[in-house]
mmCIF file of C-alpha atoms in Angstrom:
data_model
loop_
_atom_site.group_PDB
_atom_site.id
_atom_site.type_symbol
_atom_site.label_atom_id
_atom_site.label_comp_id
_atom_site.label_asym_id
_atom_site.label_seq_id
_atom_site.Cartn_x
_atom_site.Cartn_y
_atom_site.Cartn_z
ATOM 1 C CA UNK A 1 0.000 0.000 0.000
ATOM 2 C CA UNK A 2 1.135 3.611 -0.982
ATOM 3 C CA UNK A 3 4.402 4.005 -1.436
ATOM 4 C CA UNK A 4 7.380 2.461 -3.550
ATOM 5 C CA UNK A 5 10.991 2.381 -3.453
ATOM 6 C CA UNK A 6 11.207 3.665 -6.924
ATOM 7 C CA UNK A 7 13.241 0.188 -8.673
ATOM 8 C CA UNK A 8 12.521 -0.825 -12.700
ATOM 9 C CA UNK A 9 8.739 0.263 -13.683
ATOM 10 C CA UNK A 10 6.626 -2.891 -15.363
ATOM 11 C CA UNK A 11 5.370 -2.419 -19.124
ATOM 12 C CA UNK A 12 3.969 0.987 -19.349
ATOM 13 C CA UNK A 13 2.883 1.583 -15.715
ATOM 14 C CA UNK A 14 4.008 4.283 -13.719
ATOM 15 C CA UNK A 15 6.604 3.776 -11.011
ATOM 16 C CA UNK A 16 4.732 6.155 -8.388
ATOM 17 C CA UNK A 17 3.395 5.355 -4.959
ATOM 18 C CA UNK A 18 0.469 7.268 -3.860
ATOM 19 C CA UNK A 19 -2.072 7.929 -6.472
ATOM 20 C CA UNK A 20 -1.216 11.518 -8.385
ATOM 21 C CA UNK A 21 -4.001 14.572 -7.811
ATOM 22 C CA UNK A 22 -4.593 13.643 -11.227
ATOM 23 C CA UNK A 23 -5.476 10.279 -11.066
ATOM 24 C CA UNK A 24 -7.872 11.705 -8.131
ATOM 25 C CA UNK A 25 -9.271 14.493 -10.273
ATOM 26 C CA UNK A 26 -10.292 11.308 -12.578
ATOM 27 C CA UNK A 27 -11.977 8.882 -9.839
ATOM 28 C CA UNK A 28 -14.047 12.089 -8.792
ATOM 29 C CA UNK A 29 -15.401 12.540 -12.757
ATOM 30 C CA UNK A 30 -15.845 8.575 -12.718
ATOM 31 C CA UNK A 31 -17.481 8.435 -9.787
ATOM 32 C CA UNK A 32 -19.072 11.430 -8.352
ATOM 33 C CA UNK A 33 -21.206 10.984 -5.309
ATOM 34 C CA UNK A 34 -21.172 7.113 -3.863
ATOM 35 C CA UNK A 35 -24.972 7.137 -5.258
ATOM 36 C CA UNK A 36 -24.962 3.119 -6.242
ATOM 37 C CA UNK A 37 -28.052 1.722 -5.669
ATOM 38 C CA UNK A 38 -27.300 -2.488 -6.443
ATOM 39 C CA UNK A 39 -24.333 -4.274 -6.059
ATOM 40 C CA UNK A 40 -22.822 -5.690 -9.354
ATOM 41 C CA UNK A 41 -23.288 -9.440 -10.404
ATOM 42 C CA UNK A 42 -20.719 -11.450 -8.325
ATOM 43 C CA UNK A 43 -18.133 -13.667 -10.585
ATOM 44 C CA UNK A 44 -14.982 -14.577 -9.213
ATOM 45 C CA UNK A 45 -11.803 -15.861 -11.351
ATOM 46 C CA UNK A 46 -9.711 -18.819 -10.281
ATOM 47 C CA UNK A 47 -6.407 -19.216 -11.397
ATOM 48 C CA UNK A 48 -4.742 -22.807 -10.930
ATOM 49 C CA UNK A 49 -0.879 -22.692 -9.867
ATOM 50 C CA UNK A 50 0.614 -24.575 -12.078
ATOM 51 C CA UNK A 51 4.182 -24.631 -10.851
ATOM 52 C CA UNK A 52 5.085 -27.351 -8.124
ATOM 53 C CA UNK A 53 5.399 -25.952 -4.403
ATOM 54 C CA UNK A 54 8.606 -26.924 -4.065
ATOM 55 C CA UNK A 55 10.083 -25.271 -7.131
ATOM 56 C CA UNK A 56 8.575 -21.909 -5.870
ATOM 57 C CA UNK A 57 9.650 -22.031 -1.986
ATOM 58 C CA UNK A 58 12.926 -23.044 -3.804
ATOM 59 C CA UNK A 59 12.797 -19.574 -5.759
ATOM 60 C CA UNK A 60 12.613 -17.223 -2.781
ATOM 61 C CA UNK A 61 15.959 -17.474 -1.318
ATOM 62 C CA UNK A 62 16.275 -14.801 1.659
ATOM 63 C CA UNK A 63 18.315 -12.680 -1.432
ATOM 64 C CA UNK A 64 14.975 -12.572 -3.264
ATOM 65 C CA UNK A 65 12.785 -11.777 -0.607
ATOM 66 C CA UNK A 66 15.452 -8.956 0.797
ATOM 67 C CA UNK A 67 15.459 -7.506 -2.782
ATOM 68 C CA UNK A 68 11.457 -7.786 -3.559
ATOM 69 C CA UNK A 69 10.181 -4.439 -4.092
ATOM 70 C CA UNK A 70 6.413 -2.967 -2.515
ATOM 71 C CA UNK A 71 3.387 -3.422 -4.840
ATOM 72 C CA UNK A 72 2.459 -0.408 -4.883
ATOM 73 C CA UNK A 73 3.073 0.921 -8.710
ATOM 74 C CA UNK A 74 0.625 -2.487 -9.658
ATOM 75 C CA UNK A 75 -2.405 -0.034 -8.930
ATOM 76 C CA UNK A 76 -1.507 2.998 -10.604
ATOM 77 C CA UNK A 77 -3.763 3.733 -13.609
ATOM 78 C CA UNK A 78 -6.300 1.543 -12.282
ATOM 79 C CA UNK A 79 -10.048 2.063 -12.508
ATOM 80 C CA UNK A 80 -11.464 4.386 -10.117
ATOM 81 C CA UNK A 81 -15.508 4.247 -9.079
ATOM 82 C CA UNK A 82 -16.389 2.753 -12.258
ATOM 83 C CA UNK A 83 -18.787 0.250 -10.406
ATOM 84 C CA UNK A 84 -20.474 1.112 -7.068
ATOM 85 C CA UNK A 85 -21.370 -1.760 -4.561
ATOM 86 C CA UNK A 86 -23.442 -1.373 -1.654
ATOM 87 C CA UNK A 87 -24.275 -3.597 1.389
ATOM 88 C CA UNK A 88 -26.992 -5.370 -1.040
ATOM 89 C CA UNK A 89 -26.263 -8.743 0.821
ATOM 90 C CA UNK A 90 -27.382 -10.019 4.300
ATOM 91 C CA UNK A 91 -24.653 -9.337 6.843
ATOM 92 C CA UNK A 92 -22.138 -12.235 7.486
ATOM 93 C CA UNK A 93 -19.763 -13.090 9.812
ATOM 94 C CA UNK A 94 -17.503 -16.195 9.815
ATOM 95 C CA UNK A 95 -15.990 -16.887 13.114
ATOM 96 C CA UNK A 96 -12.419 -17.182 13.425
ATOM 97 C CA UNK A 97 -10.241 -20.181 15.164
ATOM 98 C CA UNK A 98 -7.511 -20.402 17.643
ATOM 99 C CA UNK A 99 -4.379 -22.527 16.439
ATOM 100 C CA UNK A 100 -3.627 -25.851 17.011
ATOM 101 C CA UNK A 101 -0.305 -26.207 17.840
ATOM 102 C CA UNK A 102 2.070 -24.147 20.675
ATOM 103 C CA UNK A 103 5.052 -23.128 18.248
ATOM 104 C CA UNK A 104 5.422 -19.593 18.839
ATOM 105 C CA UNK A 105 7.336 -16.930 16.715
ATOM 106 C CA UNK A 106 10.654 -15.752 19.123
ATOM 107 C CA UNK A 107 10.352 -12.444 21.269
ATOM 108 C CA UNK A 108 11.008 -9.296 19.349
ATOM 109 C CA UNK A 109 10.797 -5.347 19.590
ATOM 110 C CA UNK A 110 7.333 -5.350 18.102
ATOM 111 C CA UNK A 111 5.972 -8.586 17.910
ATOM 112 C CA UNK A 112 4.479 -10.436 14.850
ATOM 113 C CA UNK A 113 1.436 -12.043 14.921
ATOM 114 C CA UNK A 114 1.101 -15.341 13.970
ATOM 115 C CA UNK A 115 -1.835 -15.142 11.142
ATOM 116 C CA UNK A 116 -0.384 -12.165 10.075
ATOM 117 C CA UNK A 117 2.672 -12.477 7.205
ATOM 118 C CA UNK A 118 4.300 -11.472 4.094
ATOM 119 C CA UNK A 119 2.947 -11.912 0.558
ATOM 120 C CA UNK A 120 5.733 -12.551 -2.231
ATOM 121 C CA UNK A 121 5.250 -12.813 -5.913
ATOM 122 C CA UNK A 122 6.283 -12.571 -9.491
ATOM 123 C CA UNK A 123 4.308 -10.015 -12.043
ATOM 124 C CA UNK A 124 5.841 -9.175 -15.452
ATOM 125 C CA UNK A 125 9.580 -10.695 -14.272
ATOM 126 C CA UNK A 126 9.248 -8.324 -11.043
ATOM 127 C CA UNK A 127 10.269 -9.716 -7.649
ATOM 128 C CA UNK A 128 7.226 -8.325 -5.691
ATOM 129 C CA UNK A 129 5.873 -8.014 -1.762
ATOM 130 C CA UNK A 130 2.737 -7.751 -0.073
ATOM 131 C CA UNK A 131 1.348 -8.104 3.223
ATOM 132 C CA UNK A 132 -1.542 -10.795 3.582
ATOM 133 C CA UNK A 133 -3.464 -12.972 6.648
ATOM 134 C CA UNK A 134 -5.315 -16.489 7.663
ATOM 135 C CA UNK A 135 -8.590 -16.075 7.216
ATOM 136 C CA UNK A 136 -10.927 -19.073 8.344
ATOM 137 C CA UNK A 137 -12.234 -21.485 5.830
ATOM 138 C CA UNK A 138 -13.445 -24.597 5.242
ATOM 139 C CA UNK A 139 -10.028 -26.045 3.709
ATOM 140 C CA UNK A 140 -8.034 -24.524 6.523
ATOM 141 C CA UNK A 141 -5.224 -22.979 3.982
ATOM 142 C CA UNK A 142 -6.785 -19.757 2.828
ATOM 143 C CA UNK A 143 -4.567 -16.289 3.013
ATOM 144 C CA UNK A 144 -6.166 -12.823 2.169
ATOM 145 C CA UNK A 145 -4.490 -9.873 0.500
ATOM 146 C CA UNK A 146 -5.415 -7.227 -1.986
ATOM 147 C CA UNK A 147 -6.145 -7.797 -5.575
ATOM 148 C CA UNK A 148 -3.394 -6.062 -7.207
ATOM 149 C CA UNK A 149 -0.846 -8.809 -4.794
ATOM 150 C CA UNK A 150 -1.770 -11.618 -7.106
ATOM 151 C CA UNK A 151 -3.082 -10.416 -10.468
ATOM 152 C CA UNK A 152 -2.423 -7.065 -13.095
ATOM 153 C CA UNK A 153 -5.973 -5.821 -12.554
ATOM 154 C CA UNK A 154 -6.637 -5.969 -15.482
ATOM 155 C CA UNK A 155 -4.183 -8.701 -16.594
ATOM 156 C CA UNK A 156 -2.217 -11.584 -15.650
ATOM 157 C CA UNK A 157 -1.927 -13.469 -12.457
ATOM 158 C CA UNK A 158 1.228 -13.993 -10.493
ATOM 159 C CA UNK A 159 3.643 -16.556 -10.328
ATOM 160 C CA UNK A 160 6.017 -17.768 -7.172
ATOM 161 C CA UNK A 161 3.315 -16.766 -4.855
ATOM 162 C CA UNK A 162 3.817 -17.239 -0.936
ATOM 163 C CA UNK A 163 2.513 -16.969 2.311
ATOM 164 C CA UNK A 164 5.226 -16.379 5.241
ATOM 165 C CA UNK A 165 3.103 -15.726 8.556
ATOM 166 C CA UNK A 166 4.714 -14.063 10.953
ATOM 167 C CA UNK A 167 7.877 -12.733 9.402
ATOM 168 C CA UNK A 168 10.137 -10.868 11.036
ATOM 169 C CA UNK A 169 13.405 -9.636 9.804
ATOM 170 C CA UNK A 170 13.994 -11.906 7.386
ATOM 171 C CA UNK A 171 12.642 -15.313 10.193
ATOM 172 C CA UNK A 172 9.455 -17.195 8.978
ATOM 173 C CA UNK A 173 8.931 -19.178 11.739
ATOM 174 C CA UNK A 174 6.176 -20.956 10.538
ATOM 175 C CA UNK A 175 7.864 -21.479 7.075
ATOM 176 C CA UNK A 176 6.787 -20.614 3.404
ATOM 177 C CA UNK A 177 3.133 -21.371 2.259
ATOM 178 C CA UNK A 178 3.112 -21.793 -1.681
ATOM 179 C CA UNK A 179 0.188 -20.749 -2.950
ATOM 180 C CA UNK A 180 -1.828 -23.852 -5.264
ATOM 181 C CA UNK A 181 -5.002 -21.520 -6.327
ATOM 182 C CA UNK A 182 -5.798 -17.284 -6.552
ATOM 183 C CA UNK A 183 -9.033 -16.566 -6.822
ATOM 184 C CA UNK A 184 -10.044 -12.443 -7.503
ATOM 185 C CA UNK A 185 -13.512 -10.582 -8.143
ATOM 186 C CA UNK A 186 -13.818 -10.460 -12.196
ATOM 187 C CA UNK A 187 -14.063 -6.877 -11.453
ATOM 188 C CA UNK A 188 -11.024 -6.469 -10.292
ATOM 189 C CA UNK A 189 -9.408 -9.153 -12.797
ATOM 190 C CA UNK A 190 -11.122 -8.052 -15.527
ATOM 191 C CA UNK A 191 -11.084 -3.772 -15.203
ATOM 192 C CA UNK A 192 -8.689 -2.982 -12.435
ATOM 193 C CA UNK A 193 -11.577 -1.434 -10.080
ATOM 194 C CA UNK A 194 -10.091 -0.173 -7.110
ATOM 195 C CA UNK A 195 -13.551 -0.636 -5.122
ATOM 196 C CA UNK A 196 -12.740 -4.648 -5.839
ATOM 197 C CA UNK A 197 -8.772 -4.428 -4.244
ATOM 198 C CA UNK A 198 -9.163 -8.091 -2.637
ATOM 199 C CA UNK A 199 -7.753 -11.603 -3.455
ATOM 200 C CA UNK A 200 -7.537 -15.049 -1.779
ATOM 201 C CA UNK A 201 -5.198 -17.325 -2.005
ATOM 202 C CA UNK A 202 -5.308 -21.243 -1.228
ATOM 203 C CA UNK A 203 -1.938 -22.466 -0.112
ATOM 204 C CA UNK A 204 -0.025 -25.623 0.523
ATOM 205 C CA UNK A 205 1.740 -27.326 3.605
ATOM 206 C CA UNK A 206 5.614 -26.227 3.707
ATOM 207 C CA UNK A 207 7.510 -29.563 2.770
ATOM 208 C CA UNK A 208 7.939 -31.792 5.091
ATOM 209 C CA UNK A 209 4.578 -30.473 6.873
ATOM 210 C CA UNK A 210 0.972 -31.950 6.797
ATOM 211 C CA UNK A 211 -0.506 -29.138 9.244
ATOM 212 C CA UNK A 212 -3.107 -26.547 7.569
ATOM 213 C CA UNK A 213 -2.703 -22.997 8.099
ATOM 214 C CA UNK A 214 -5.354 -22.512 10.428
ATOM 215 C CA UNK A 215 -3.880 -25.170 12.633
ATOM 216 C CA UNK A 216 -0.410 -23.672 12.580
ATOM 217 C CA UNK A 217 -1.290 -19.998 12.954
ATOM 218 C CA UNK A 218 -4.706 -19.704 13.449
ATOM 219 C CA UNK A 219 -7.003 -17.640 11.442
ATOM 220 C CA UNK A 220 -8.840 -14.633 11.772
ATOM 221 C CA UNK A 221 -12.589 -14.707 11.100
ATOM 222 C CA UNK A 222 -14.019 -12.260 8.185
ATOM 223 C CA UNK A 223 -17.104 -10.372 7.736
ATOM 224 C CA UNK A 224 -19.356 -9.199 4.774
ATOM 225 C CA UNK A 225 -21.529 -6.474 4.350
ATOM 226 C CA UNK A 226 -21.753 -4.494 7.345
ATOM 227 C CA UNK A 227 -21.793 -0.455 8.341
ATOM 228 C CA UNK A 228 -19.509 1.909 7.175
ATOM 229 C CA UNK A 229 -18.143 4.309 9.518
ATOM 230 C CA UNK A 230 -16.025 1.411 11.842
ATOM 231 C CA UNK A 231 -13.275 1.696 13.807
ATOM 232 C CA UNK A 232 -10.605 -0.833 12.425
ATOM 233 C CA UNK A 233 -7.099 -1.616 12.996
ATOM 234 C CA UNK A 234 -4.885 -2.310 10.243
ATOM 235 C CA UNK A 235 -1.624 -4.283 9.927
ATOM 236 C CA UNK A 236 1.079 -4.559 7.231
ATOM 237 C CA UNK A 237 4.884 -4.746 6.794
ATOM 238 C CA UNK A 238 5.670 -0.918 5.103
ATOM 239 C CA UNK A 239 8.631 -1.057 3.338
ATOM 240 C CA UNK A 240 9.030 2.191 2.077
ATOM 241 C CA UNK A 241 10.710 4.780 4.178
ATOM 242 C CA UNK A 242 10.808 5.468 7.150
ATOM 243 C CA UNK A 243 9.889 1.578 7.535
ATOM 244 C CA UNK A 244 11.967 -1.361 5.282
ATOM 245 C CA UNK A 245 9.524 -3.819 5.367
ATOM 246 C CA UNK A 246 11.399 -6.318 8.352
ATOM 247 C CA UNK A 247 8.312 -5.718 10.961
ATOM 248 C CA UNK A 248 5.022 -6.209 11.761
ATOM 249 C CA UNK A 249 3.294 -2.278 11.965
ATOM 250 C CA UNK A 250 0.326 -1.631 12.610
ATOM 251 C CA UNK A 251 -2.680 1.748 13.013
ATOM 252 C CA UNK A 252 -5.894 2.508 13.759
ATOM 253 C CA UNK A 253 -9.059 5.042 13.708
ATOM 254 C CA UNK A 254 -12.423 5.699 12.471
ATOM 255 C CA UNK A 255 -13.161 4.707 8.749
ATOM 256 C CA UNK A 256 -14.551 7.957 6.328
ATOM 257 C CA UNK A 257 -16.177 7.521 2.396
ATOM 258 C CA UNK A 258 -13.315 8.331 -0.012
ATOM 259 C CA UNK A 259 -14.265 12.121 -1.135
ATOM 260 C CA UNK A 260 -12.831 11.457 -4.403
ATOM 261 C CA UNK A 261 -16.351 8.742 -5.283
ATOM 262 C CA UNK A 262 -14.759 5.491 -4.892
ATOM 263 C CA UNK A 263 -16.371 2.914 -2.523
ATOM 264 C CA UNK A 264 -13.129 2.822 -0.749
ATOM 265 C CA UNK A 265 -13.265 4.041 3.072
ATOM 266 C CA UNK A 266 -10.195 5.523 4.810
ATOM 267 C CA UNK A 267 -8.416 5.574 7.536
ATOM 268 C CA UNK A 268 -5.514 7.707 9.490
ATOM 269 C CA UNK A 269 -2.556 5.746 8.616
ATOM 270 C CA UNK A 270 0.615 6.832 7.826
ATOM 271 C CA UNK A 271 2.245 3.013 6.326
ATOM 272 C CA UNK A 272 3.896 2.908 3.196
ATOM 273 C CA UNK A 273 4.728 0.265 0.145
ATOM 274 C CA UNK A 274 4.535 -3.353 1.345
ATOM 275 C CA UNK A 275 1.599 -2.858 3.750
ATOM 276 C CA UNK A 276 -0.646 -3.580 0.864
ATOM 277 C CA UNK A 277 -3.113 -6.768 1.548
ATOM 278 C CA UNK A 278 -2.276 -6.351 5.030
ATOM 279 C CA UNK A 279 -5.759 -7.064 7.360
ATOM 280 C CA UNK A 280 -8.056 -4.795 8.613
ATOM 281 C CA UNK A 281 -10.073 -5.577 11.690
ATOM 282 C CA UNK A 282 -12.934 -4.417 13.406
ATOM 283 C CA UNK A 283 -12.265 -2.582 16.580
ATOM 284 C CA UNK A 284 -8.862 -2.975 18.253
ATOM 285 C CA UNK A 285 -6.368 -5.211 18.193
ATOM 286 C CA UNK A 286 -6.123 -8.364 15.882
ATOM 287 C CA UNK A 287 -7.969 -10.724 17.187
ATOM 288 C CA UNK A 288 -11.112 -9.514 15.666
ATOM 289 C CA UNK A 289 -13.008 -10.334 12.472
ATOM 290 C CA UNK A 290 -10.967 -9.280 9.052
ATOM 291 C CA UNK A 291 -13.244 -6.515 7.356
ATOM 292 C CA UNK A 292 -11.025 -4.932 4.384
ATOM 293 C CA UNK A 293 -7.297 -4.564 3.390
ATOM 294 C CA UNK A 294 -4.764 -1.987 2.340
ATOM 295 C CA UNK A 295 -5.156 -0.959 -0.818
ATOM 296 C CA UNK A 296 -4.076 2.599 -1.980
ATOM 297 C CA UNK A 297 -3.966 5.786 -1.255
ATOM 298 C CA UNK A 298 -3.885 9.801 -2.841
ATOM 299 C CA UNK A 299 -0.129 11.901 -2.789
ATOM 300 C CA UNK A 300 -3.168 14.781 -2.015
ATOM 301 C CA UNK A 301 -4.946 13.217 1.219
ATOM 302 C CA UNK A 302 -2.057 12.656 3.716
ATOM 303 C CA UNK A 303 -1.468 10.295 5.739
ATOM 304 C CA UNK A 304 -4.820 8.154 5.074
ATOM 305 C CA UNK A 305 -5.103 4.595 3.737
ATOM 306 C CA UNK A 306 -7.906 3.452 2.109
ATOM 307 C CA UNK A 307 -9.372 0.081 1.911
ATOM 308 C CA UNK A 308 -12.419 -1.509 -0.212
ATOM 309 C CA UNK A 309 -15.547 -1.798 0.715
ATOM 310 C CA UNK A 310 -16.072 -5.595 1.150
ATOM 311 C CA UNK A 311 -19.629 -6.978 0.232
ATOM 312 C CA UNK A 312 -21.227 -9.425 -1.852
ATOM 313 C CA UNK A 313 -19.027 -9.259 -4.377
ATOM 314 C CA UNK A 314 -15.800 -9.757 -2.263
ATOM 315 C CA UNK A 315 -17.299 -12.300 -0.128
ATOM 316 C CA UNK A 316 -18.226 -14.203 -3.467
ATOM 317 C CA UNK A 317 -14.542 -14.311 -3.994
ATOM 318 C CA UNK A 318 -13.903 -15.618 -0.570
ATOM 319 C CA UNK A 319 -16.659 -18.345 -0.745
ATOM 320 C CA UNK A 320 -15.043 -19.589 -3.730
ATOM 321 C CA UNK A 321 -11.595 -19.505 -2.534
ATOM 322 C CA UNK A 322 -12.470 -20.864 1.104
ATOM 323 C CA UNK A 323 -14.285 -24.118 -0.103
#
């Protein structure tokens, strides 16, 4: 989320990290006041790994995830407000699940969390990283993150993707989760929309391992549809300055409607490039229910993150992935 450490740019994308005033001054013609009054048709797109797990943990040595750059610049130029959703579906909450086993990550300054990790991938031959989190499902291996961590929006979807909960300064205690499936809201997939900034992946035991996720680490529960206006805390590992990406950070406050007419909410949060797909939660802490992730945010509203709105569409996504 936000901002980038300025490496090589990808095809004909912009190498910036929070969106230009221009790029605002466009979402505001697209999308005027948040006046949707339906949620669009939900569709989801799945995208099989076809790569063995153990040829991707192979490919992130500790070189390659030291050198992977923020994800930021993946949503720049990407659809703003072109299609409203609204809490058209019932409300739902999915309870989350305490882990299974007593492994614990070791002490630090500012402790990880054990659901909580690092996202790395490969999009157009770029080394990238993300912040992502167990959520509960029914095949006990699914990790959220934002859209733009695991597909072009609008384009292709990434290779060498993995899961390391609870990373901390270059330690994954709990090992490297290789991701087998992606799954993505078309609208995201399709057009880049902003408002659809989620993805799920499903991923596989670390070698050696027959554990699921949510029995190693736990996993946070999720919910659909519900108020705007919340109080959420978010978590992510920033990479850009001040931060370089080796700890857990995390912020809080109330959530506002994005004044430039996306379905985005925001809140005051000052983390930079490699929080993106990091969790939000309702209320404090992070033991509550996962409600939204990082996303993007504006070079003219400071210090604000903004996350998508996540309803039907979203939790379509998540069904799909989860079962």
């Amino acid at each position: 989320m936000h901002q980038s450490m300025t490496p090589r740019t990808r095809r004909s994308r912009r190498p910036l990290a929070w969106l230009t005033a221009t790029l605002a001054a466009s979402a505001l013609a697209l999308g005027g006041a948040q006046a949707a009054t339906a949620a669009p048709a939900s569709s989801t797109v799945t995208h099989t790994v076809g790569a063995s797990a153990s040829a991707t943990s192979a490919y992130w040595t500790s070189d390659r995830m030291e050198a992977a750059v923020d994800a930021d610049r993946l949503v720049a130029g990407q659809s703003r407000g072109a299609s409203q959703e609204v809490a058209a579906g019932a409300p739902a909450t999915v309870p989350g699940r305490a882990p299974q086993t007593s492994a614990k990550p070791q002490p630090v300054s500012v402790a990880p969390v054990a659901h909580i990790g690092k996202v790395f991938f490969t999009l157009g031959g770029v080394d990238y990283v993300c912040s992502g989190n167990s959520v509960v499902s029914a095949n006990e291996r699914t990790v959220s993150t934002a859209g733009h961590c695991l597909n072009e929006g609008p384009g292709a979807f990434a290779t060498n993707f993995v899961f390391a909960p609870a990373y901390e300064n270059g330690s994954t205690p709990f090992g490297v989760w290789t991701a087998t499936e992606l799954h993505a809201p078309s609208q995201w997939v399709g057009g880049g929309d902003i408002d659809y900034d989620t993805g799920f992946a499903v991923v596989a035991s670390p070698a050696g391992s027959s554990a699921t996720l949510s029995d190693t680490v736990g996993a946070s529960g999720v919910a659909f549809n519900q108020a705007r206006g919340l109080s959420y805390t978010a978590y992510g590992y920033p990479a850009a300055r001040p931060f370089d990406g080796q700890t857990l950070e995390t912020c809080s406050g109330t959530a506002r409607n994005d004044a430039y007419g996306t379905q985005s909410q925001g809140i005051p949060c000052d983390m930079t490039g490699g929080s993106s797909g990091g969790p939000w939660f309702i209320g404090s802490g992070a033991a509550g229910v996962q409600n939204s992730v990082n996303s993007f945010g504006y070079s003219t509203v400071r210090n604000t993150m903004f996350g998508p709105y996540w309803g039907s569409v979203i939790q379509s996504a998540y069904q799909a992935a989860q079962s």
